[in-house]
Coordinates of C-alpha atoms in Angstrom, one line a residue:
X97 CA 123.7 74.8 136.3
X98 CA 126.2 75.2 133.4
X99 CA 129.2 75.0 135.6
X100 CA 128.3 71.7 137.2
X101 CA 127.0 70.3 133.9
X102 CA 130.4 71.2 132.3
X103 CA 132.2 69.3 135.1
X104 CA 130.1 66.2 134.5
X105 CA 130.4 66.4 130.7
X106 CA 134.2 67.0 130.8
X107 CA 134.5 63.6 132.6
X108 CA 132.6 61.8 129.8
X109 CA 134.1 60.6 126.5
X110 CA 133.6 63.4 123.9
X111 CA 131.3 61.3 121.7
X112 CA 129.0 60.7 124.7
X113 CA 129.1 64.3 125.8
X114 CA 128.2 65.4 122.2
X115 CA 125.2 63.0 122.4
X116 CA 124.0 64.6 125.6
X117 CA 124.6 68.1 124.2
X118 CA 122.8 67.2 121.0
X119 CA 119.6 66.7 123.0
X120 CA 119.7 70.2 124.6
X121 CA 118.5 73.5 123.3
X122 CA 121.4 75.3 121.5
X123 CA 121.6 78.1 124.0
X124 CA 121.8 75.6 126.9
X125 CA 124.5 73.6 125.2
X126 CA 126.5 76.7 124.4
X127 CA 126.3 77.9 128.1
X128 CA 127.8 74.6 129.1
X129 CA 130.4 74.5 126.4
X130 CA 131.6 78.0 127.5
X131 CA 132.3 76.6 131.0
X132 CA 134.2 73.5 129.7
X133 CA 137.9 73.4 129.3
X134 CA 138.8 74.7 125.8
X135 CA 140.1 71.4 124.4
X136 CA 137.2 69.3 125.5
X137 CA 134.7 72.0 124.3
X138 CA 136.4 72.1 120.9
X139 CA 136.1 68.3 120.6
X140 CA 132.4 68.3 121.5
X141 CA 131.7 71.3 119.1
X142 CA 133.5 69.4 116.3
X143 CA 131.4 66.3 116.9
X144 CA 128.2 68.3 117.0
X145 CA 128.8 69.5 113.4
X146 CA 128.2 66.0 112.1
X147 CA 124.9 64.4 111.4
X148 CA 123.9 62.3 114.5
X149 CA 123.2 59.3 112.3
X150 CA 126.5 59.4 110.5
X151 CA 129.6 57.5 111.2
X152 CA 131.3 60.7 112.4
X153 CA 128.3 61.3 114.7
X154 CA 129.3 58.3 116.8
X155 CA 133.1 58.6 116.6
X156 CA 135.5 59.7 119.3
X157 CA 138.4 62.0 118.5
X158 CA 140.4 60.3 121.3
X159 CA 142.7 57.9 119.5
X160 CA 146.4 57.4 119.2
X161 CA 148.4 57.9 116.1
X162 CA 152.1 57.9 115.4
X163 CA 154.3 58.9 112.5
X164 CA 155.6 56.2 110.1
X165 CA 159.2 57.2 110.5
X166 CA 159.3 56.5 114.3
X167 CA 161.0 53.4 115.6
X168 CA 159.0 51.0 117.6
X169 CA 160.8 52.2 120.7
X170 CA 159.9 55.9 119.9
X171 CA 156.3 55.0 119.1
X172 CA 156.0 53.2 122.5
X173 CA 157.4 56.2 124.3
X174 CA 154.9 58.4 122.5
X175 CA 152.0 56.1 123.4
X176 CA 153.1 56.2 127.1
X177 CA 152.7 60.0 127.0
X178 CA 149.2 60.0 125.3
X179 CA 147.6 56.7 126.3
X180 CA 145.6 58.1 129.1
X181 CA 143.8 60.5 126.8
X182 CA 142.8 57.8 124.3
X183 CA 139.5 55.9 124.5
X184 CA 141.3 52.8 123.4
X185 CA 144.9 51.9 122.5
X186 CA 144.4 48.4 121.1
X187 CA 145.1 49.8 117.6
X188 CA 147.8 52.4 116.8
X189 CA 147.0 54.4 113.7
X190 CA 149.8 55.6 111.5
X191 CA 149.3 59.0 110.0
X192 CA 151.3 61.5 108.0
X193 CA 152.2 64.2 110.6
X194 CA 151.6 67.1 108.1
X195 CA 148.4 66.0 106.4
X196 CA 146.9 63.6 109.1
X197 CA 146.2 61.1 106.2
X198 CA 145.7 57.6 107.4
X199 CA 148.6 55.4 106.2
X200 CA 148.2 52.3 108.2
X201 CA 147.5 50.5 111.5
X202 CA 149.2 48.2 113.9
X203 CA 148.1 46.5 117.0
X204 CA 149.5 47.5 120.3
X205 CA 150.5 43.8 120.8
X206 CA 152.6 43.8 117.5
X207 CA 154.2 47.1 118.5
X208 CA 155.2 45.8 121.9
X209 CA 156.6 42.5 120.6
X210 CA 158.5 44.0 117.6
X211 CA 162.2 44.8 117.6
X212 CA 162.7 48.2 119.1
X213 CA 164.7 49.5 116.1
X214 CA 162.1 48.6 113.5
X215 CA 160.3 51.5 111.8
X216 CA 156.6 51.9 112.3
X217 CA 156.2 51.9 108.5
X218 CA 157.8 48.4 108.4
X219 CA 155.4 47.1 111.1
X220 CA 152.1 48.7 110.0
X221 CA 149.4 47.1 107.9
X222 CA 148.7 49.6 105.1
X223 CA 145.4 47.8 104.1
X224 CA 143.2 49.5 106.7
X225 CA 139.5 49.2 106.8
X226 CA 138.0 52.6 107.3
X227 CA 134.7 54.4 106.9
X228 CA 133.9 57.8 105.5
X229 CA 132.6 60.4 108.0
X230 CA 129.3 60.9 106.1
X231 CA 128.4 57.2 105.8
X232 CA 125.6 55.8 107.9
X233 CA 126.5 54.8 111.5
X234 CA 124.7 51.4 111.0
X235 CA 127.1 50.6 108.1
X236 CA 130.0 51.3 110.4
X237 CA 128.5 49.2 113.2
X238 CA 127.9 46.3 110.8
X239 CA 131.4 46.5 109.5
X240 CA 132.9 46.5 113.0
X241 CA 130.7 43.6 114.0
X242 CA 131.3 41.6 110.8
X243 CA 135.1 41.7 111.2
X244 CA 135.2 41.7 115.0
X245 CA 137.2 44.9 115.0
X246 CA 137.7 46.7 118.3
X247 CA 137.7 50.1 116.5
X248 CA 137.2 51.5 113.1
X249 CA 138.9 54.7 111.8
X250 CA 136.7 57.5 110.4
X251 CA 138.2 59.5 107.6
X252 CA 137.2 62.6 105.5
X253 CA 137.3 63.1 101.7
X254 CA 141.1 63.5 101.8
X255 CA 141.5 60.3 103.8
X256 CA 142.5 62.3 106.9
X257 CA 141.9 60.5 110.2
X258 CA 139.1 62.3 112.1
X259 CA 138.4 59.8 114.8
X260 CA 137.5 56.2 115.6
X261 CA 134.3 54.3 116.3
X262 CA 134.8 51.8 119.1
X263 CA 133.1 48.4 119.4
X264 CA 130.9 49.5 122.3
X265 CA 129.5 52.4 120.3
X266 CA 128.9 50.1 117.4
X267 CA 127.1 47.6 119.7
X268 CA 124.8 50.4 120.9
X269 CA 123.9 51.3 117.3
X270 CA 123.1 47.7 116.5
X271 CA 121.0 47.3 119.6
X272 CA 119.1 50.5 118.8
X273 CA 118.6 49.2 115.2
X274 CA 117.3 45.8 116.4
X275 CA 115.0 47.4 119.0

């Protein structure tokens, strides 16, 4: 029934829940989405708007981002508050708080080991590999595999960070492609 299904899907990562919902008839999926918690249902609805074979079709909206003007200490405190919600925290994305534009990336390791007073903008790498939401998921998977990334940011036409594709999702795509 929709109530039990919503409980199960709420426990799943949003990208996996969207995959399951994408296989259902629209009225069945909507019945389940109505039973889900609002935030989780919105994430799944957003993911369902993308083509299933696109990069955005396999991304997760559960990533961590920080503002460039935070100190390393402030960024770590923020990560402590949101880390449980993220699918992975190996990479910390730096975004403009007003526009959500992707400005840079830094590894959690570098953030932890940096002087606490340094600004995120001084620590980040501004040369970030990214993929556009509409690009093919296989292109994204090959890019992740080629560079051994753990995650790849997905952006829209305005370079706003929409989500990330994790290495495990990329591996699934490559296995499906090979099989």
